[in-house]
JSON list of C-alpha atoms in Angstrom, two decimals:
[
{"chain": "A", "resi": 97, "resn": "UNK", "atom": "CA", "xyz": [10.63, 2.66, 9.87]},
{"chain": "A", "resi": 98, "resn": "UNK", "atom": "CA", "xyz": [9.16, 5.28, 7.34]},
{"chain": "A", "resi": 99, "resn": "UNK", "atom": "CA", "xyz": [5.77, 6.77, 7.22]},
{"chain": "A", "resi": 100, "resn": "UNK", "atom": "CA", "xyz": [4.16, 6.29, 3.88]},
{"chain": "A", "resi": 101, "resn": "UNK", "atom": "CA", "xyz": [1.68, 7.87, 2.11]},
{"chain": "A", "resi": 102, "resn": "UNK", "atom": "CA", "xyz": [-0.62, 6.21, -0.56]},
{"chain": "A", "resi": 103, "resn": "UNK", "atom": "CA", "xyz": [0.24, 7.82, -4.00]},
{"chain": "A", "resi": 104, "resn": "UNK", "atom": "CA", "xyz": [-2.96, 5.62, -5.80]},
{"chain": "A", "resi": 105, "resn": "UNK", "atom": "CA", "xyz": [-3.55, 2.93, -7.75]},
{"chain": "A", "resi": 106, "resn": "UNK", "atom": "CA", "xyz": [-3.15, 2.04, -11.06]},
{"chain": "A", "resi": 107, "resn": "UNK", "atom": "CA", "xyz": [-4.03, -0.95, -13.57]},
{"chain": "A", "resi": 108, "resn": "UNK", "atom": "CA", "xyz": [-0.40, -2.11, -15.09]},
{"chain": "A", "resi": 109, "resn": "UNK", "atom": "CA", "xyz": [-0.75, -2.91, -18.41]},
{"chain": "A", "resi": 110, "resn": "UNK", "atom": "CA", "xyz": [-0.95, -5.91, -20.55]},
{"chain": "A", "resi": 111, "resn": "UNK", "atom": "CA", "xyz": [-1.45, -7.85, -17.36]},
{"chain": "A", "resi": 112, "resn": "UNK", "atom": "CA", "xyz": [-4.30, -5.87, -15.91]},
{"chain": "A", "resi": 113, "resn": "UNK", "atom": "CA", "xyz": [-2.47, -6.53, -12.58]},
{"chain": "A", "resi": 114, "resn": "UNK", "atom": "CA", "xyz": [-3.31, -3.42, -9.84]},
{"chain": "A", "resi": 115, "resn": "UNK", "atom": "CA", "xyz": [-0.30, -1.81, -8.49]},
{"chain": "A", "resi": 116, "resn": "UNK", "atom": "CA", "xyz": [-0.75, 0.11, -5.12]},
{"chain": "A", "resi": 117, "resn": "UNK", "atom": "CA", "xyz": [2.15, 2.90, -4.59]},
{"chain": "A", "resi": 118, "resn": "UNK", "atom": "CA", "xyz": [3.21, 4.42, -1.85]},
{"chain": "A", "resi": 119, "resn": "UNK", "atom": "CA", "xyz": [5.41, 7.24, -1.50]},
{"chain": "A", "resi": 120, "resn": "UNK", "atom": "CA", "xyz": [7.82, 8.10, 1.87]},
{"chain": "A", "resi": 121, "resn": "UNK", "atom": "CA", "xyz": [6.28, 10.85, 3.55]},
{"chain": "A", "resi": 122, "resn": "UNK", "atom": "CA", "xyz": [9.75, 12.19, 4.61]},
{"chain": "A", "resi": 123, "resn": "UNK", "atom": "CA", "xyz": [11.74, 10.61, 1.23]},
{"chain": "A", "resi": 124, "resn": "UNK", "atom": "CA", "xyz": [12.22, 9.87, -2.39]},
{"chain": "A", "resi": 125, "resn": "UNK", "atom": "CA", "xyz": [11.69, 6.52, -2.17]},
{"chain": "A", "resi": 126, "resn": "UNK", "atom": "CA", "xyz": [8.38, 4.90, -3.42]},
{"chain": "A", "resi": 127, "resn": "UNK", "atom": "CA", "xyz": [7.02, 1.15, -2.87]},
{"chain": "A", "resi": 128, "resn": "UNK", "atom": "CA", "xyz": [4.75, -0.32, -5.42]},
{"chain": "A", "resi": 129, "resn": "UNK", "atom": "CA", "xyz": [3.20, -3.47, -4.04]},
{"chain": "A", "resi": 130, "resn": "UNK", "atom": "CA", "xyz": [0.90, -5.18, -6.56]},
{"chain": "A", "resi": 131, "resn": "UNK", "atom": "CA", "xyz": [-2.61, -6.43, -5.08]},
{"chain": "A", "resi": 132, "resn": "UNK", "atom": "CA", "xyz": [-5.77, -7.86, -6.30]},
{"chain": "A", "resi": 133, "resn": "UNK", "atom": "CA", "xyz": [-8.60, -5.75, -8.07]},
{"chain": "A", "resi": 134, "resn": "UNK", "atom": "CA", "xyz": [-11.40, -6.24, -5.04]},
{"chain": "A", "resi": 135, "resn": "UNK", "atom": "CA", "xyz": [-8.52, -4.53, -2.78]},
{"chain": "A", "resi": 136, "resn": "UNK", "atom": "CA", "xyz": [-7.46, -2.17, -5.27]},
{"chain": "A", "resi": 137, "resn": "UNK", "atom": "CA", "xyz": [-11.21, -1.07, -5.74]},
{"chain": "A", "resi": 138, "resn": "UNK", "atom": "CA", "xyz": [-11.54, -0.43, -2.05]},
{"chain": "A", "resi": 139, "resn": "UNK", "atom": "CA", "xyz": [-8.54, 1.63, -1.70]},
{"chain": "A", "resi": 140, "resn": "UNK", "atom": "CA", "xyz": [-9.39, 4.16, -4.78]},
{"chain": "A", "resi": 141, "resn": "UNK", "atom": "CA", "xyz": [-13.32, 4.34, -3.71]},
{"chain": "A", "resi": 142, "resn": "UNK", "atom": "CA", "xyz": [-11.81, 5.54, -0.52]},
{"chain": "A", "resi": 143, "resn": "UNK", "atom": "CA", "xyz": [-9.20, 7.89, -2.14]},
{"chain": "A", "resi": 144, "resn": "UNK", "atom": "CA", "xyz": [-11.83, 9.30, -4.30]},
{"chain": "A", "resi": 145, "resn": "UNK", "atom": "CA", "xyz": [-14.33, 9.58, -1.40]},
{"chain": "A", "resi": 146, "resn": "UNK", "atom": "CA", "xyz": [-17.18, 7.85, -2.93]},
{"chain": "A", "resi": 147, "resn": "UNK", "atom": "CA", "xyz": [-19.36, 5.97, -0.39]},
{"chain": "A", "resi": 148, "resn": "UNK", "atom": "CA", "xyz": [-21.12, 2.78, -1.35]},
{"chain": "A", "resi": 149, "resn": "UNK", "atom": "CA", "xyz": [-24.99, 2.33, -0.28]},
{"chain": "A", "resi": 150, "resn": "UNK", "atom": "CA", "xyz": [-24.00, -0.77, 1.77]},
{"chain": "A", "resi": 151, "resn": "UNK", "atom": "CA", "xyz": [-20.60, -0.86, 3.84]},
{"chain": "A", "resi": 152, "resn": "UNK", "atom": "CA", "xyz": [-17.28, -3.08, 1.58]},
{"chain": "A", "resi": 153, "resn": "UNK", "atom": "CA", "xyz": [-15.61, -5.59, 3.77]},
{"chain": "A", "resi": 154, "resn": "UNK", "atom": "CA", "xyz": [-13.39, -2.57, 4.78]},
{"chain": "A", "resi": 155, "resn": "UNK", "atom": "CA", "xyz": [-16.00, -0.46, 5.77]},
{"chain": "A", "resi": 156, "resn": "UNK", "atom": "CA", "xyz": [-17.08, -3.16, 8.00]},
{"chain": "A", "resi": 157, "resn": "UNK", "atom": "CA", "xyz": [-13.86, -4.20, 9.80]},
{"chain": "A", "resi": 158, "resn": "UNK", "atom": "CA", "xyz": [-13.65, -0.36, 10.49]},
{"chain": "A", "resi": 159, "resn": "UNK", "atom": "CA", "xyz": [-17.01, -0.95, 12.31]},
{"chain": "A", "resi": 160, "resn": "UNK", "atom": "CA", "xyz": [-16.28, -4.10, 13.96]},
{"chain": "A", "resi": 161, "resn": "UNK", "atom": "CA", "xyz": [-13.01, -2.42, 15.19]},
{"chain": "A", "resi": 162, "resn": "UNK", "atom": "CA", "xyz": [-15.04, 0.64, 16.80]},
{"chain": "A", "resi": 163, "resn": "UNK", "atom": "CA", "xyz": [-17.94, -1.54, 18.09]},
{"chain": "A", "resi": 164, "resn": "UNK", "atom": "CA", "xyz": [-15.72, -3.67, 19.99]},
{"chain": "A", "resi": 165, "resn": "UNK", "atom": "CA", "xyz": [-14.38, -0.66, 21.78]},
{"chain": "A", "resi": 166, "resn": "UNK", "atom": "CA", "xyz": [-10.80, -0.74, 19.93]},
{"chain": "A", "resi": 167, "resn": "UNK", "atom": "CA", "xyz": [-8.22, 1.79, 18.03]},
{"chain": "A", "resi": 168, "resn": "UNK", "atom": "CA", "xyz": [-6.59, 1.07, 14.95]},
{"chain": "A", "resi": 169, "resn": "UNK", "atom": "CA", "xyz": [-3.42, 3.09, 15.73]},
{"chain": "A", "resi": 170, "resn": "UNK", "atom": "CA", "xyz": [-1.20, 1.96, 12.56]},
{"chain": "A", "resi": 171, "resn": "UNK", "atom": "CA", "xyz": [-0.57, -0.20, 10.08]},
{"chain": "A", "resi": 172, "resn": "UNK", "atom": "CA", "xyz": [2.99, -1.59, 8.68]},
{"chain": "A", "resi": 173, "resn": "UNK", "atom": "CA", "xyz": [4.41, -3.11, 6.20]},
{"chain": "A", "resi": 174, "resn": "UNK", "atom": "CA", "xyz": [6.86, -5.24, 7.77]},
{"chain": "A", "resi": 175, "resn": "UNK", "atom": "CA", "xyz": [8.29, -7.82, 5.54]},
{"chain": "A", "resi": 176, "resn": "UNK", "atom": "CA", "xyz": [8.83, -8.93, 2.00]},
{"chain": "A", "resi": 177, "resn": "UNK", "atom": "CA", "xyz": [9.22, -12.85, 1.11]},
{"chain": "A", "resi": 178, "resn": "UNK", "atom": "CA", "xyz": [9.69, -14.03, -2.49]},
{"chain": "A", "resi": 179, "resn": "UNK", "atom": "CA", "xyz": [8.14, -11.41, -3.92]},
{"chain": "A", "resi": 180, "resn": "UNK", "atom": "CA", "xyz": [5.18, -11.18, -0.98]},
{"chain": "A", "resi": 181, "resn": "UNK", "atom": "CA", "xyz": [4.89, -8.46, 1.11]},
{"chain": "A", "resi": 182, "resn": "UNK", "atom": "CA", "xyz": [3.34, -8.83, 4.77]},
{"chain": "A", "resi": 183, "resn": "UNK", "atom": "CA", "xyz": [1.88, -6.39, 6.89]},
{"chain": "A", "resi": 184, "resn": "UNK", "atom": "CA", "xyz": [0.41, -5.93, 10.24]},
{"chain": "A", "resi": 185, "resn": "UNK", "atom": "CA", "xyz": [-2.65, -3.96, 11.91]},
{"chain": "A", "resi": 186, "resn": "UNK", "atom": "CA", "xyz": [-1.48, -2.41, 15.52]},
{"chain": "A", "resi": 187, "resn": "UNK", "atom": "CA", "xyz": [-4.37, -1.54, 17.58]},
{"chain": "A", "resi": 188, "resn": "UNK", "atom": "CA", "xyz": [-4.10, -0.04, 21.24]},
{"chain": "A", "resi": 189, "resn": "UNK", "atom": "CA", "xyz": [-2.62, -2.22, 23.84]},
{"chain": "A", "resi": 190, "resn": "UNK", "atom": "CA", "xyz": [0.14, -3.00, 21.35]},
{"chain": "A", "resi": 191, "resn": "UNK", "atom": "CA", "xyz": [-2.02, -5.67, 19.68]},
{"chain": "A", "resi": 192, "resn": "UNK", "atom": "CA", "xyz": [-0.85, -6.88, 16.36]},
{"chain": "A", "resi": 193, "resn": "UNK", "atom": "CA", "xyz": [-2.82, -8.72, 13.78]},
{"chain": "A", "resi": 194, "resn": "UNK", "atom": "CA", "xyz": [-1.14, -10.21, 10.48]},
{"chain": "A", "resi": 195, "resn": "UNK", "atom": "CA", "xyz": [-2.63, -8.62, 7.40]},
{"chain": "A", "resi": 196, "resn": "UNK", "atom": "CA", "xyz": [-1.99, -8.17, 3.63]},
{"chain": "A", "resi": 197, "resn": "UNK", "atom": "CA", "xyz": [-0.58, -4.64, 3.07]},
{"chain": "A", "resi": 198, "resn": "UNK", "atom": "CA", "xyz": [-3.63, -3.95, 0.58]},
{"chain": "A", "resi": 199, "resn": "UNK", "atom": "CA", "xyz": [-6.27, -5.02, 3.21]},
{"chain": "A", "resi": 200, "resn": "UNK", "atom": "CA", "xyz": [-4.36, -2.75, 5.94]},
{"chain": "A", "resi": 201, "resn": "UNK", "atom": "CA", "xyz": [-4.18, 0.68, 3.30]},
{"chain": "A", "resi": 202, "resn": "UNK", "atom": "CA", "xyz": [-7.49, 0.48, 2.56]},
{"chain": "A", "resi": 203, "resn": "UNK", "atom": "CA", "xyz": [-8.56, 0.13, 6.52]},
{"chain": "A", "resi": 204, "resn": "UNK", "atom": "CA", "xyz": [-5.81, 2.72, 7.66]},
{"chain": "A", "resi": 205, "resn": "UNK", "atom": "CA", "xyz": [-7.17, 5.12, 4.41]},
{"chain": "A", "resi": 206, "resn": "UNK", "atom": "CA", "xyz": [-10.69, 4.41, 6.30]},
{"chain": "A", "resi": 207, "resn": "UNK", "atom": "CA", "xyz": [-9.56, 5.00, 9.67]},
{"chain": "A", "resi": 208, "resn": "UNK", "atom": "CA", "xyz": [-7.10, 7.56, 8.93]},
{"chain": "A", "resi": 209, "resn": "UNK", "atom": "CA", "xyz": [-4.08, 6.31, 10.68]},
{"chain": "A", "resi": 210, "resn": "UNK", "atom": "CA", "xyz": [-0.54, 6.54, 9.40]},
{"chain": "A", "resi": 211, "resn": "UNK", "atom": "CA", "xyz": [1.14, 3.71, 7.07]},
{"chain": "A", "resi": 212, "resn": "UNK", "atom": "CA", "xyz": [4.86, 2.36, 8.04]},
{"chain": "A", "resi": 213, "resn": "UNK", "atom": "CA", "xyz": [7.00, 0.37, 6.27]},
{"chain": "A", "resi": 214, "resn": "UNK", "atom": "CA", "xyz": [10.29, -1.32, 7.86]},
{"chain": "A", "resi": 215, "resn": "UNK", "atom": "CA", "xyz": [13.28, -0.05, 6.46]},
{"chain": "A", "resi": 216, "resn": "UNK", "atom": "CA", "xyz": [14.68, -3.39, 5.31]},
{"chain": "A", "resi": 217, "resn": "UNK", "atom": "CA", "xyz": [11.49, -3.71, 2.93]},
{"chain": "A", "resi": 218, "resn": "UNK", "atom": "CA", "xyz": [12.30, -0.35, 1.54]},
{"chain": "A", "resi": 219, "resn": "UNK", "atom": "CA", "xyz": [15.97, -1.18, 1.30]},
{"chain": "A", "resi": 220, "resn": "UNK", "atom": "CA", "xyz": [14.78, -4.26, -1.01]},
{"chain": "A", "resi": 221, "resn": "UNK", "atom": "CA", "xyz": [11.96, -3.19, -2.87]},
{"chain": "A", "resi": 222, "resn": "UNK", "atom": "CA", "xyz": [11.79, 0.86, -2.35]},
{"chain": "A", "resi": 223, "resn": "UNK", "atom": "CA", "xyz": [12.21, 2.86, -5.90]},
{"chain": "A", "resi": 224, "resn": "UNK", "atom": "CA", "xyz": [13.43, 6.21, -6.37]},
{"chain": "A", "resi": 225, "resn": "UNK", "atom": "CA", "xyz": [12.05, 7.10, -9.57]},
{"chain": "A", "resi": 226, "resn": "UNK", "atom": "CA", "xyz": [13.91, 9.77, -11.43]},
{"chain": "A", "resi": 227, "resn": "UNK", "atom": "CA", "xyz": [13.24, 13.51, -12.76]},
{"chain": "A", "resi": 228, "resn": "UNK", "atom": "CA", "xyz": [11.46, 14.98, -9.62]},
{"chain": "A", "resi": 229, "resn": "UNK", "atom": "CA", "xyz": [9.57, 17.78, -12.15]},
{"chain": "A", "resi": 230, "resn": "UNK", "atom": "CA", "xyz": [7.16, 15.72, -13.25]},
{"chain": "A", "resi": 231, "resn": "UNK", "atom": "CA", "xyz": [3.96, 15.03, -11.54]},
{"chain": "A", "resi": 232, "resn": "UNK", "atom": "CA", "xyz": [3.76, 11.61, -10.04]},
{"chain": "A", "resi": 233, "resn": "UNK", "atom": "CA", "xyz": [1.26, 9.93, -11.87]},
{"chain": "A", "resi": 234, "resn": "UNK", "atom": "CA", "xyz": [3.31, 10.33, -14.93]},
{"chain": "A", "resi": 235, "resn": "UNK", "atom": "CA", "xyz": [6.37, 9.14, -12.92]},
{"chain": "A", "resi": 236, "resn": "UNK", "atom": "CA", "xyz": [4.10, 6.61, -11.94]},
{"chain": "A", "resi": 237, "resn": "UNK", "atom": "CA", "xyz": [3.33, 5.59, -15.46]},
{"chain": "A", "resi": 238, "resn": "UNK", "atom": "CA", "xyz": [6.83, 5.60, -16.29]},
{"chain": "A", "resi": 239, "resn": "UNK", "atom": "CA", "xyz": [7.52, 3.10, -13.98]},
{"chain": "A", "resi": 240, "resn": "UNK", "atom": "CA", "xyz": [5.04, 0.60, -15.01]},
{"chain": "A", "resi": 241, "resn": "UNK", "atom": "CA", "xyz": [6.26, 0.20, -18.21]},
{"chain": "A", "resi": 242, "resn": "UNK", "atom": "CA", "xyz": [9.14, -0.32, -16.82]},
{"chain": "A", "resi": 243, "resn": "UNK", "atom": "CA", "xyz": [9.25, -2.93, -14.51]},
{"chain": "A", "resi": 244, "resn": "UNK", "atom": "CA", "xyz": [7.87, -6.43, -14.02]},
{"chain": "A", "resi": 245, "resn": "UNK", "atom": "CA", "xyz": [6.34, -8.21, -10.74]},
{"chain": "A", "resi": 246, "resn": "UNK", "atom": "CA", "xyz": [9.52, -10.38, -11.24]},
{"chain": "A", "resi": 247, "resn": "UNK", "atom": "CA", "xyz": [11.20, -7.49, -10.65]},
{"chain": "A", "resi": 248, "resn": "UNK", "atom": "CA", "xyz": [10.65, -7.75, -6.72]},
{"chain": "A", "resi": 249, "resn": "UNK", "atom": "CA", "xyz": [11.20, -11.56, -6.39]},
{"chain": "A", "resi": 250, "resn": "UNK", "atom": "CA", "xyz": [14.13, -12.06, -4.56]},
{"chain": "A", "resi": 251, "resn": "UNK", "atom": "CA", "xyz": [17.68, -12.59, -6.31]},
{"chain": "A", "resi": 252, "resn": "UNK", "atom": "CA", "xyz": [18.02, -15.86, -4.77]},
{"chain": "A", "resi": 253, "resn": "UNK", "atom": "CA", "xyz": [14.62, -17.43, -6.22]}
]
């Protein structure tokens, strides 16, 4: 299992389709997961630190969580399905809770608890994306025009 760290979003282009990337904190390898724009919004208002005058859906889980007396210790991304990925939220007490992998980096961004992914999803889907002097936007960038949600389906579908 690797820790990840959220490189940002971006809006792929003709599709309009929001990709999340993530980066290995401890690797080359990145993992762009592609996500709706409601999740996508949440994630890059967090990134960018701006706080809405009433709580998003993610500020309010992180409430719920803390009002019921519980800790968010992790979140992974644990599987990837014909083309899906799948994650979970791990609170304390070992308690797991299936989630989307967009809904759990934009509560573990809020929380601020680390990001995992299994090493057989980064063995399928991770990217290492060439020419480590540029910035990674631009590598980022790059690799959207590059690369197709099709792309991640597996071989056998």
């Amino acid at each position: 299992m690797s820790e990840m760290r959220v490189v940002g979003v971006r809006v792929e282009l003709p599709q309009n389709q929001p990709i999340l990337l993530l980066r290995e904190t401890e690797g080359e390898r990145y993992l762009p997961i592609w996500i709706g724009s409601v999740e996508a919004t949440a994630i890059a208002l967090e990134q960018q630190g701006v706080r809405p005058a009433r709580p998003l859906t993610h500020d309010l889980l992180k409430d719920v969580i803390g009002a019921l007396g519980r800790n968010l210790e992790q979140v992974r991304i644990t599987d990837l399905q014909e083309g899906t990925f799948f994650a979970e939220l791990v609170f304390d007490g070992d308690v797991r809770v299936s989630a989307r992998p967009s809904d759990s980096v934009a509560l573990a961004l809020r929380v601020g608890v680390p990001i995992h992914a299994e090493e057989s999803v980064l063995a399928e889907a991770g990217l290492i994306i060439p020419d480590e002097q540029e910035d990674e936007v631009e590598k980022f960038r790059e690799f959207l025009d590059s690369i197709s949600p099709e792309d991640f389906r597996g071989a056998d579908t």
